[in-house]
Amino acid sequence: MSRRVVLAYSGGLDTSVAIRWMIEQWSVEVVALAVDVGQAEDWDQLRRRALAAGAKEVEVVDAKEVFANQFCARALLANALYEGRYPLVSALSRPVIVEALVAAARRHGADAVAHGCTGKGNDQVRFEVSARALAPDLEVLAPSRVWKMSRADAIAYAAKWNIPVTALPDKPYSIDENLWGRAIEAGILEDPWVAPPEEVFTLTQRRDLPAAELVVGFEAGLPVSIDARSVSLAEAVAEMNAFAGRFGWGRIDMVENRRVGIKSREVYEAPGALALIAAHQDLEGLCLEREQAHYKRLLEARWAEAVYDGMWHSPLREALDAFMIEANRNVTGEVRLRVEPGAGCFVVGRRSPKGLYDPGLATYGPSGDTFDQSLAEGFVRIFGQQIASWAARQGGPKLGSELSLRS
Ligand code: ARG
């Protein structure tokens, strides 16, 4: 068994219990590594908790910059939404945490890394696939996959060892949070019919405020300004969290398909990420050529699935990113976003010096028309030729009145 282990430490129940449990069961020395990816966290309390659990050392690594500018930025270029809805909050942070974990293992001369993920989720896949890609010589330990403790058992174990944790038996949510948003699972949320209680939300709160607008400026697909003030991506997300979140907008409640074949009920809130994706997607509507835009939608779904599945550190993700970056070269311009009580956050305008919208081609007005409609006749005839041949030779289509939805 390994002597020194660097554990990806979140400060939560499972990883706190994991420190003590690994020491007791495996007689290892544990270095707790916390990675700051923009979560709201009391770092002093986290340090005290890790030490109380028995960690030899606690380290906090600030990965906010690389997480925002290399991970979240790529997710935005790809408009990444797993199963069309989930902006990959947790999935995006795992590979950056593993990069920090491996670096720390080297610094501390460790022979293993560890994570607190259970055997039921996606996060174990993400940790281990990335760890093997980055450091094939390091062993990967997963204590919560073998200890056979329920959440209640883990709470009792923490109490027995005087590890101060915040998960109370009556509010046993598992929460993962970073710059890109929050993921809330477990407790009563495990019943997909039960509506999420207000108490699980922190970024989104329905309040009765007057409608408001702002303008997000993009350069090559990434936000660079809000109302003409320069912002970093991290600042843009934080401002959009506040802008859209205070109208209660940005919640997702879904049953999702995990990589390991389990359906799970997930609640998320990511107003900033969702608002930026909506704005970015809209600007692409203006700036991307039709075929490229349509093909990008297919690759976006593949990008989201690959990253969800733990394939951040893969040649597929790298190659897809090359496409996303190239496709975003001319996605430069401004998007007007509006928030309204009850209606949430939505795009109400866009403009771009690189836009492909041509008023002369589009207009139905009385003047300025540059489109020769007589050319359309031949185009439409040739476009529909295959259908005309099919209809003439093979009996043609059924009428609506002849269709049935039952097999
Ligand atoms: N289901 C999401 C995912 O697989 C979120 C997992 C978040 N983890 C948590 N401890 N709440 O990406």
PDB file of C-alpha atoms and ligand atoms in Angstrom, residues 86 90-91 94 122-123 126 174-176 183 185 256 266 268 308, ligand 1:
ATOM      1  CA  TYR A  86     -26.489  21.080 -18.240  1.00  0.00           C
ATOM      2  CA  SER A  90     -18.705  19.811 -12.236  1.00  0.00           C
ATOM      3  CA  ALA A  91     -17.485  18.044 -15.359  1.00  0.00           C
ATOM      4  CA  ARG A  94     -12.542  17.878 -12.549  1.00  0.00           C
ATOM      5  CA  ASN A 122     -19.321  10.528 -13.252  1.00  0.00           C
ATOM      6  CA  ASP A 123     -16.689  12.242 -11.166  1.00  0.00           C
ATOM      7  CA  ARG A 126     -13.256  12.113 -14.784  1.00  0.00           C
ATOM      8  CA  SER A 174     -24.273  17.152  -1.926  1.00  0.00           C
ATOM      9  CA  ILE A 175     -23.250  20.463  -3.446  1.00  0.00           C
ATOM     10  CA  ASP A 176     -20.514  21.149  -5.951  1.00  0.00           C
ATOM     11  CA  ALA A 183     -24.757  21.396  -8.765  1.00  0.00           C
ATOM     12  CA  GLU A 185     -27.888  16.491  -5.486  1.00  0.00           C
ATOM     13  CA  GLU A 256     -29.765  13.101 -16.539  1.00  0.00           C
ATOM     14  CA  GLU A 266     -29.939  16.845 -10.793  1.00  0.00           C
ATOM     15  CA  TYR A 268     -28.298  23.148 -11.075  1.00  0.00           C
ATOM     16  CA  TYR A 308     -19.153  15.086 -19.414  1.00  0.00           C
TER      17      TYR A 308
HETATM   18  N1  ARG B   1     -24.325  15.207 -12.215  1.00  0.00           N
HETATM   19  C1  ARG B   1     -23.356  16.242 -12.377  1.00  0.00           C
HETATM   20  C2  ARG B   1     -22.174  15.736 -13.135  1.00  0.00           C
HETATM   21  O1  ARG B   1     -22.004  14.565 -13.232  1.00  0.00           O
HETATM   22  C3  ARG B   1     -22.994  16.902 -11.086  1.00  0.00           C
HETATM   23  C4  ARG B   1     -22.182  16.109 -10.117  1.00  0.00           C
HETATM   24  C5  ARG B   1     -21.913  17.006  -8.974  1.00  0.00           C
HETATM   25  N2  ARG B   1     -21.412  16.421  -7.804  1.00  0.00           N
HETATM   26  C6  ARG B   1     -21.918  16.696  -6.579  1.00  0.00           C
HETATM   27  N3  ARG B   1     -21.250  16.267  -5.543  1.00  0.00           N
HETATM   28  N4  ARG B   1     -23.010  17.378  -6.403  1.00  0.00           N
HETATM   29  O2  ARG B   1     -21.427  16.518 -13.670  1.00  0.00           O
END
